[in-house]
């Protein structure tokens, strides 16, 4: 059967959306380093596309998607760029904070939350709102999957080399990093276990709970994203005296347990619509962009202008999509 001209549009959009939401709009990837965007599209975009394909192809639920997102985060943090294992190049107060047994454990916990949510959940569900008629389709064929996998692997290799062997050495003047063999084996084992469980587990049934309004969901999403940004600042040592155990406990309760308890129950309710889904997605993205602006306080020139311009464009596009969805307001 002949494919329509826009058949692969959702897949291409997702491959671009994942690094945009995760890296570009918050300001992690600046104008001066925008040349890495194609690599990020292969790693983040390719990873998100493969996860979505598996979930739609095999009718897997949100729990499976979460486990796959965690596997992708572990791959990034321990195998690809190894930022949770190597000594951090950013130390806001010049001190090493929350590092033990060769792991930046506060930063690692942040990554295990941030990357699955922004790379996988937000990106996938935002693109599904853009292409509602294609929501239940896998977006790529089996042949397309075998085309994305090499892109993901090549992108991962380039990301590893460009960060661990070039950027750390030439930009941040740190020694090239090589992780211990035991850490690599542990990461590979964790990834394998997570993927195995993801294909075996069924998402638990949730007792429906009347969802909040789209505006309130958006506000809470923005607060959540801001608190998450505060956590990565802790990981970078903004307050070396803050007890790491308190940071872990607060994160697990506020940023993990409460959302995991409420969101499945909201979504299970018949009143959950596209507008509510858009509300929490948009609020979280806006909160992330606003919090990321703090990293540009002492920045001038093209990097600052690029951050402001891309954020304004993203905000206008979100408003446009919100207006469209306001006329549909159908269950998800």
Short mmCIF file of C-alpha atoms in Angstrom, two decimals:
data_model
loop_
_atom_site.label_atom_id
_atom_site.label_comp_id
_atom_site.label_asym_id
_atom_site.label_seq_id
_atom_site.Cartn_x
_atom_site.Cartn_y
_atom_site.Cartn_z
CA UNK A 1 0.00 0.00 0.00
CA UNK A 2 1.35 3.42 -0.94
CA UNK A 3 2.23 5.63 1.99
CA UNK A 4 0.83 9.15 2.07
CA UNK A 5 3.30 12.01 1.88
CA UNK A 6 2.96 12.81 5.56
CA UNK A 7 3.06 9.22 6.83
CA UNK A 8 6.35 9.66 8.68
CA UNK A 9 5.61 13.21 9.87
CA UNK A 10 4.79 12.18 13.48
CA UNK A 11 7.97 10.08 13.70
CA UNK A 12 10.15 12.91 12.40
CA UNK A 13 8.40 15.40 14.68
CA UNK A 14 9.05 13.18 17.70
CA UNK A 15 12.73 12.80 16.83
CA UNK A 16 13.01 16.58 16.84
CA UNK A 17 10.66 17.19 19.76
CA UNK A 18 12.55 15.02 22.26
CA UNK A 19 15.82 17.01 22.16
CA UNK A 20 13.96 20.31 21.86
CA UNK A 21 12.02 19.74 25.09
CA UNK A 22 14.92 18.11 26.91
CA UNK A 23 17.95 20.11 25.79
CA UNK A 24 17.24 23.18 23.64
CA UNK A 25 14.27 24.94 25.25
CA UNK A 26 15.56 24.65 28.85
CA UNK A 27 18.92 25.98 27.66
CA UNK A 28 21.20 22.96 28.15
CA UNK A 29 22.02 23.02 24.43
CA UNK A 30 22.88 26.60 23.55
CA UNK A 31 23.30 28.35 20.22
CA UNK A 32 27.06 27.91 20.53
CA UNK A 33 26.61 24.14 20.73
CA UNK A 34 23.57 23.70 18.48
CA UNK A 35 25.68 21.57 16.15
CA UNK A 36 25.04 18.65 18.52
CA UNK A 37 21.28 18.73 17.78
CA UNK A 38 21.48 16.00 15.07
CA UNK A 39 23.24 13.73 17.59
CA UNK A 40 20.57 14.48 20.19
CA UNK A 41 17.88 13.71 17.64
CA UNK A 42 19.44 10.29 17.07
CA UNK A 43 19.82 9.50 20.78
CA UNK A 44 16.86 11.18 22.46
CA UNK A 45 14.57 11.25 19.43
CA UNK A 46 15.50 7.78 18.26
CA UNK A 47 15.17 6.38 21.77
CA UNK A 48 11.73 7.96 22.26
CA UNK A 49 10.57 6.70 18.87
CA UNK A 50 11.71 3.14 19.58
CA UNK A 51 10.03 3.17 22.99
CA UNK A 52 6.78 4.43 21.51
CA UNK A 53 6.93 1.86 18.72
CA UNK A 54 7.32 -0.97 21.25
CA UNK A 55 4.51 0.33 23.43
CA UNK A 56 2.05 0.74 20.56
CA UNK A 57 3.10 -2.41 18.68
CA UNK A 58 2.73 -4.67 21.70
CA UNK A 59 -0.05 -2.75 23.49
CA UNK A 60 2.11 -1.91 26.50
CA UNK A 61 0.94 0.58 29.10
CA UNK A 62 2.38 3.59 30.89
CA UNK A 63 4.34 1.47 33.37
CA UNK A 64 6.19 -0.23 30.52
CA UNK A 65 6.89 3.14 28.92
CA UNK A 66 8.27 4.39 32.24
CA UNK A 67 10.57 1.38 32.64
CA UNK A 68 11.86 1.81 29.09
CA UNK A 69 12.42 5.50 29.76
CA UNK A 70 14.44 4.59 32.85
CA UNK A 71 16.51 2.17 30.77
CA UNK A 72 17.21 4.94 28.26
CA UNK A 73 18.24 7.29 31.08
CA UNK A 74 20.63 4.71 32.54
CA UNK A 75 22.13 4.17 29.10
CA UNK A 76 22.69 7.92 28.73
CA UNK A 77 24.03 8.48 32.24
CA UNK A 78 26.23 5.42 32.60
CA UNK A 79 27.18 4.29 29.10
CA UNK A 80 26.78 7.10 26.57
CA UNK A 81 27.75 10.41 28.17
CA UNK A 82 28.43 8.89 31.59
CA UNK A 83 27.60 12.16 33.35
CA UNK A 84 26.32 10.41 36.47
CA UNK A 85 29.55 8.43 36.84
CA UNK A 86 32.26 10.89 35.82
CA UNK A 87 33.07 13.73 38.23
CA UNK A 88 30.74 16.58 37.30
CA UNK A 89 32.28 19.38 35.25
CA UNK A 90 29.94 21.92 36.89
CA UNK A 91 30.58 22.69 40.56
CA UNK A 92 28.69 25.86 41.39
CA UNK A 93 30.49 26.43 44.69
CA UNK A 94 33.72 24.71 43.70
CA UNK A 95 32.96 21.65 45.83
CA UNK A 96 32.02 18.09 44.99
CA UNK A 97 28.53 17.38 46.33
CA UNK A 98 26.67 14.08 46.81
CA UNK A 99 29.20 11.77 45.19
CA UNK A 100 29.84 8.29 46.57
CA UNK A 101 31.07 4.96 45.15
CA UNK A 102 31.85 6.65 41.85
CA UNK A 103 28.29 7.96 41.34
CA UNK A 104 26.93 11.53 41.45
CA UNK A 105 23.87 10.18 43.17
CA UNK A 106 21.75 13.34 43.50
CA UNK A 107 22.43 14.21 39.88
CA UNK A 108 21.72 10.60 38.88
CA UNK A 109 18.37 10.64 40.69
CA UNK A 110 17.51 13.89 38.92
CA UNK A 111 18.38 12.32 35.55
CA UNK A 112 16.25 9.25 36.28
CA UNK A 113 13.27 11.59 36.70
CA UNK A 114 13.99 14.30 34.16
CA UNK A 115 15.01 12.21 31.17
CA UNK A 116 12.13 9.67 31.11
CA UNK A 117 9.58 12.46 31.62
CA UNK A 118 10.90 15.00 29.12
CA UNK A 119 12.42 12.69 26.53
CA UNK A 120 9.68 10.07 26.56
CA UNK A 121 6.39 11.04 28.20
CA UNK A 122 6.12 14.75 27.40
CA UNK A 123 7.55 14.41 23.90
CA UNK A 124 5.39 11.45 22.91
CA UNK A 125 2.14 12.78 24.30
CA UNK A 126 2.70 16.26 22.91
CA UNK A 127 3.27 14.88 19.41
CA UNK A 128 0.16 12.71 19.81
CA UNK A 129 -1.81 15.87 20.52
CA UNK A 130 -0.42 17.38 17.32
CA UNK A 131 -1.39 14.28 15.29
CA UNK A 132 -4.52 13.00 17.08
CA UNK A 133 -5.67 10.73 14.26
CA UNK A 134 -2.38 8.83 14.44
CA UNK A 135 -2.42 8.36 18.22
CA UNK A 136 -2.87 4.58 18.14
CA UNK A 137 -0.43 3.92 15.30
CA UNK A 138 3.26 3.00 15.84
CA UNK A 139 4.38 5.75 13.38
CA UNK A 140 7.13 3.57 11.90
CA UNK A 141 7.11 0.17 10.28
CA UNK A 142 9.32 -2.74 11.30
CA UNK A 143 11.68 -1.69 8.54
CA UNK A 144 11.68 1.84 9.91
CA UNK A 145 12.55 0.49 13.34
CA UNK A 146 15.64 -1.21 11.92
CA UNK A 147 16.59 2.11 10.33
CA UNK A 148 16.21 4.02 13.61
CA UNK A 149 18.27 1.54 15.64
CA UNK A 150 21.53 2.21 13.70
CA UNK A 151 20.89 5.95 13.99
CA UNK A 152 20.49 5.56 17.74
CA UNK A 153 23.70 3.53 18.02
CA UNK A 154 25.71 5.90 15.82
CA UNK A 155 24.36 8.91 17.68
CA UNK A 156 25.23 7.27 21.00
CA UNK A 157 28.81 6.64 19.85
CA UNK A 158 29.19 10.21 18.66
CA UNK A 159 27.66 11.55 21.88
CA UNK A 160 30.05 9.44 23.95
CA UNK A 161 33.14 10.51 22.05
CA UNK A 162 32.23 14.19 21.68
CA UNK A 163 31.49 14.56 25.41
CA UNK A 164 33.82 12.22 27.27
CA UNK A 165 36.86 12.55 25.01
CA UNK A 166 36.53 16.08 23.57
CA UNK A 167 34.23 18.40 25.56
CA UNK A 168 35.47 17.29 29.00
CA UNK A 169 39.09 17.68 27.91
CA UNK A 170 39.11 20.73 25.62
CA UNK A 171 36.16 22.77 26.92
CA UNK A 172 36.04 21.97 30.65
CA UNK A 173 39.73 21.02 31.00
CA UNK A 174 38.98 17.78 32.80
CA UNK A 175 40.70 14.46 32.15
CA UNK A 176 39.04 12.08 29.71
CA UNK A 177 36.82 9.71 31.66
CA UNK A 178 36.67 5.93 31.40
CA UNK A 179 34.12 4.21 33.66
CA UNK A 180 35.02 1.14 35.72
CA UNK A 181 34.17 -2.18 34.11
CA UNK A 182 31.93 -3.04 37.05
CA UNK A 183 29.85 0.10 36.53
CA UNK A 184 29.38 -0.72 32.84
CA UNK A 185 28.32 -4.28 33.64
CA UNK A 186 25.90 -3.07 36.32
CA UNK A 187 24.38 -0.52 33.93
CA UNK A 188 23.95 -3.13 31.18
CA UNK A 189 22.35 -5.52 33.66
CA UNK A 190 19.96 -2.83 34.93
CA UNK A 191 18.97 -1.92 31.36
CA UNK A 192 18.35 -5.56 30.49
CA UNK A 193 16.25 -6.15 33.60
CA UNK A 194 14.17 -3.00 33.05
CA UNK A 195 13.48 -3.90 29.42
CA UNK A 196 12.57 -7.47 30.33
CA UNK A 197 10.12 -6.33 33.00
CA UNK A 198 8.72 -3.66 30.64
CA UNK A 199 7.62 -6.33 28.18
CA UNK A 200 6.15 -8.53 30.92
CA UNK A 201 4.45 -6.06 33.24
CA UNK A 202 0.90 -4.80 32.92
CA UNK A 203 0.14 -1.27 34.02
CA UNK A 204 -1.79 -1.46 37.29
CA UNK A 205 -5.43 -0.48 37.16
CA UNK A 206 -6.05 2.83 38.85
CA UNK A 207 -9.13 3.92 40.73
CA UNK A 208 -10.45 6.98 38.86
CA UNK A 209 -10.09 10.35 40.53
CA UNK A 210 -11.76 13.49 39.22
CA UNK A 211 -8.97 15.40 37.49
CA UNK A 212 -8.10 19.00 38.22
CA UNK A 213 -8.82 21.75 35.70
CA UNK A 214 -6.38 22.22 32.79
CA UNK A 215 -5.17 25.52 34.24
CA UNK A 216 -4.49 24.06 37.68
CA UNK A 217 -2.75 21.05 36.14
CA UNK A 218 -0.59 23.45 34.16
CA UNK A 219 0.34 25.44 37.25
CA UNK A 220 1.25 22.28 39.15
CA UNK A 221 3.27 21.04 36.17
CA UNK A 222 5.20 24.31 36.15
CA UNK A 223 5.88 24.07 39.89
CA UNK A 224 7.01 20.45 39.47
CA UNK A 225 9.43 21.40 36.68
CA UNK A 226 10.82 24.27 38.76
CA UNK A 227 11.42 22.03 41.77
CA UNK A 228 13.10 19.50 39.50
CA UNK A 229 15.40 22.23 38.21
CA UNK A 230 16.23 23.05 41.82
CA UNK A 231 17.26 19.45 42.30
CA UNK A 232 19.81 19.55 39.48
CA UNK A 233 21.21 22.75 41.00
CA UNK A 234 21.67 20.78 44.22
CA UNK A 235 23.45 18.12 42.23
CA UNK A 236 25.80 20.79 40.89
CA UNK A 237 26.52 21.84 44.48
CA UNK A 238 24.66 25.13 44.79
CA UNK A 239 24.29 24.45 48.52
CA UNK A 240 27.06 22.07 49.67
CA UNK A 241 25.71 22.04 53.23
CA UNK A 242 22.24 20.80 52.26
CA UNK A 243 21.81 17.21 53.55
CA UNK A 244 21.74 14.83 50.55
CA UNK A 245 19.40 12.43 52.35
CA UNK A 246 16.87 15.24 52.81
CA UNK A 247 17.13 16.03 49.10
CA UNK A 248 16.52 12.38 48.22
CA UNK A 249 13.57 12.04 50.60
CA UNK A 250 11.94 15.25 49.39
CA UNK A 251 12.44 14.28 45.76
CA UNK A 252 10.98 10.82 46.17
CA UNK A 253 7.92 12.15 47.98
CA UNK A 254 7.15 15.38 46.10
CA UNK A 255 8.49 14.76 42.61
CA UNK A 256 7.95 11.00 42.33
CA UNK A 257 5.41 9.49 44.72
CA UNK A 258 2.71 12.17 44.52
CA UNK A 259 2.67 12.39 40.69
CA UNK A 260 2.78 8.58 40.33
CA UNK A 261 -0.13 8.30 42.73
CA UNK A 262 -2.35 11.02 41.25
CA UNK A 263 -1.67 11.07 37.50
CA UNK A 264 -2.77 7.49 36.67
CA UNK A 265 -5.96 8.08 38.66
CA UNK A 266 -6.67 11.36 36.86
CA UNK A 267 -6.09 9.75 33.46
CA UNK A 268 -8.36 6.80 34.34
CA UNK A 269 -11.30 9.16 34.88
CA UNK A 270 -13.78 9.72 32.06
CA UNK A 271 -13.34 13.49 32.45
CA UNK A 272 -9.70 13.28 31.34
CA UNK A 273 -9.56 15.09 27.99
CA UNK A 274 -7.02 16.45 25.56
CA UNK A 275 -7.30 19.86 27.21
CA UNK A 276 -6.23 18.46 30.56
CA UNK A 277 -3.40 16.50 28.98
CA UNK A 278 -2.26 19.61 27.17
CA UNK A 279 -2.54 21.67 30.36
CA UNK A 280 -0.05 19.61 32.33
CA UNK A 281 2.29 19.17 29.35
CA UNK A 282 2.32 22.89 28.52
CA UNK A 283 2.71 23.92 32.16
CA UNK A 284 5.65 21.55 32.66
CA UNK A 285 7.38 22.78 29.49
CA UNK A 286 6.87 26.44 30.39
CA UNK A 287 8.10 25.82 33.92
CA UNK A 288 11.20 24.14 32.55
CA UNK A 289 11.91 27.00 30.16
CA UNK A 290 11.40 29.62 32.87
CA UNK A 291 13.59 27.83 35.40
CA UNK A 292 16.27 27.27 32.78
CA UNK A 293 16.49 31.02 32.27
CA UNK A 294 18.27 31.21 35.63
CA UNK A 295 21.25 29.63 33.95
CA UNK A 296 21.55 32.67 31.66
CA UNK A 297 21.81 35.38 34.33
CA UNK A 298 25.43 36.12 33.44
CA UNK A 299 25.07 35.26 29.75
CA UNK A 300 24.98 37.77 26.90
CA UNK A 301 25.14 37.56 23.14
CA UNK A 302 23.86 34.87 20.75
CA UNK A 303 23.33 32.19 23.42
CA UNK A 304 20.98 34.43 25.41
CA UNK A 305 19.12 35.67 22.33
CA UNK A 306 18.72 32.11 21.06
CA UNK A 307 17.25 30.99 24.39
CA UNK A 308 14.77 33.87 24.47
CA UNK A 309 13.74 33.54 20.81
CA UNK A 310 13.27 29.75 20.90
CA UNK A 311 11.27 30.02 24.13
CA UNK A 312 9.00 32.70 22.66
CA UNK A 313 8.42 30.60 19.53
CA UNK A 314 7.67 27.54 21.68
CA UNK A 315 5.23 29.55 23.79
CA UNK A 316 3.41 30.84 20.70
CA UNK A 317 3.18 27.33 19.26
CA UNK A 318 1.80 26.02 22.55
CA UNK A 319 -0.84 28.76 22.53
CA UNK A 320 -1.73 27.85 18.95
CA UNK A 321 -2.05 24.16 19.83
CA UNK A 322 -4.07 25.00 22.93
CA UNK A 323 -6.56 27.00 20.86
CA UNK A 324 -6.94 24.08 18.47
CA UNK A 325 -7.50 21.63 21.30
CA UNK A 326 -10.02 23.93 22.97
CA UNK A 327 -12.39 23.28 20.08
CA UNK A 328 -11.89 19.50 20.22
CA UNK A 329 -11.86 18.74 23.98
CA UNK A 330 -12.28 15.02 23.41
CA UNK A 331 -11.28 12.14 25.72
CA UNK A 332 -7.76 10.85 25.30
#
